[in-house]
């Protein structure tokens, strides 16, 4: 999926996004997270306090 310029403009006006995931056993999680837009590469870079660790 590629973001349009209008979508990047909208995202750039936000401080947080929500990242939804599902674990292998089907448990859903929907968490606010920090991010930055990179229109030149067509990506969103996601970051957060404990990303990648179980807390």
PDB file of C-alpha atoms in Angstrom, residues 13-49:
ATOM      1  CA  UNK A  13      -0.707  16.950  11.479  1.00  0.00           C
ATOM      2  CA  UNK A  14      -1.035  14.190  14.126  1.00  0.00           C
ATOM      3  CA  UNK A  15       1.129  13.467  17.163  1.00  0.00           C
ATOM      4  CA  UNK A  16       0.135   9.819  17.631  1.00  0.00           C
ATOM      5  CA  UNK A  17      -1.211   6.974  15.523  1.00  0.00           C
ATOM      6  CA  UNK A  18      -2.767   3.697  16.609  1.00  0.00           C
ATOM      7  CA  UNK A  19      -0.985   0.461  15.820  1.00  0.00           C
ATOM      8  CA  UNK A  20      -3.195  -2.641  15.819  1.00  0.00           C
ATOM      9  CA  UNK A  21      -1.622  -6.079  16.157  1.00  0.00           C
ATOM     10  CA  UNK A  22      -2.747  -9.645  16.795  1.00  0.00           C
ATOM     11  CA  UNK A  23      -0.718 -12.226  18.711  1.00  0.00           C
ATOM     12  CA  UNK A  24      -0.444 -15.807  17.449  1.00  0.00           C
ATOM     13  CA  UNK A  25      -3.193 -16.869  19.875  1.00  0.00           C
ATOM     14  CA  UNK A  26      -5.563 -14.231  18.472  1.00  0.00           C
ATOM     15  CA  UNK A  27      -5.349 -11.624  21.251  1.00  0.00           C
ATOM     16  CA  UNK A  28      -5.801  -8.162  19.757  1.00  0.00           C
ATOM     17  CA  UNK A  29      -3.999  -5.027  20.881  1.00  0.00           C
ATOM     18  CA  UNK A  30      -4.583  -1.456  19.707  1.00  0.00           C
ATOM     19  CA  UNK A  31      -2.005   0.950  21.123  1.00  0.00           C
ATOM     20  CA  UNK A  32      -1.204   4.623  20.569  1.00  0.00           C
ATOM     21  CA  UNK A  33       2.359   5.099  19.402  1.00  0.00           C
ATOM     22  CA  UNK A  34       4.689   7.815  18.207  1.00  0.00           C
ATOM     23  CA  UNK A  35       5.686   7.980  14.574  1.00  0.00           C
ATOM     24  CA  UNK A  36       7.317  10.079  11.914  1.00  0.00           C
ATOM     25  CA  UNK A  37       6.414  10.377   8.237  1.00  0.00           C
ATOM     26  CA  UNK A  38       8.960   9.762   5.511  1.00  0.00           C
ATOM     27  CA  UNK A  39       7.208  10.666   2.234  1.00  0.00           C
ATOM     28  CA  UNK A  40      10.480  10.366   0.297  1.00  0.00           C
ATOM     29  CA  UNK A  41      10.577   6.637   1.087  1.00  0.00           C
ATOM     30  CA  UNK A  42       6.801   6.167   1.374  1.00  0.00           C
ATOM     31  CA  UNK A  43       7.007   4.906   4.946  1.00  0.00           C
ATOM     32  CA  UNK A  44       5.926   5.653   8.490  1.00  0.00           C
ATOM     33  CA  UNK A  45       8.609   5.111  11.129  1.00  0.00           C
ATOM     34  CA  UNK A  46       7.079   3.889  14.389  1.00  0.00           C
ATOM     35  CA  UNK A  47       8.725   4.453  17.750  1.00  0.00           C
ATOM     36  CA  UNK A  48       7.770   4.291  21.388  1.00  0.00           C
ATOM     37  CA  UNK A  49       8.952   3.940  24.962  1.00  0.00           C
TER      38      UNK A  49
END
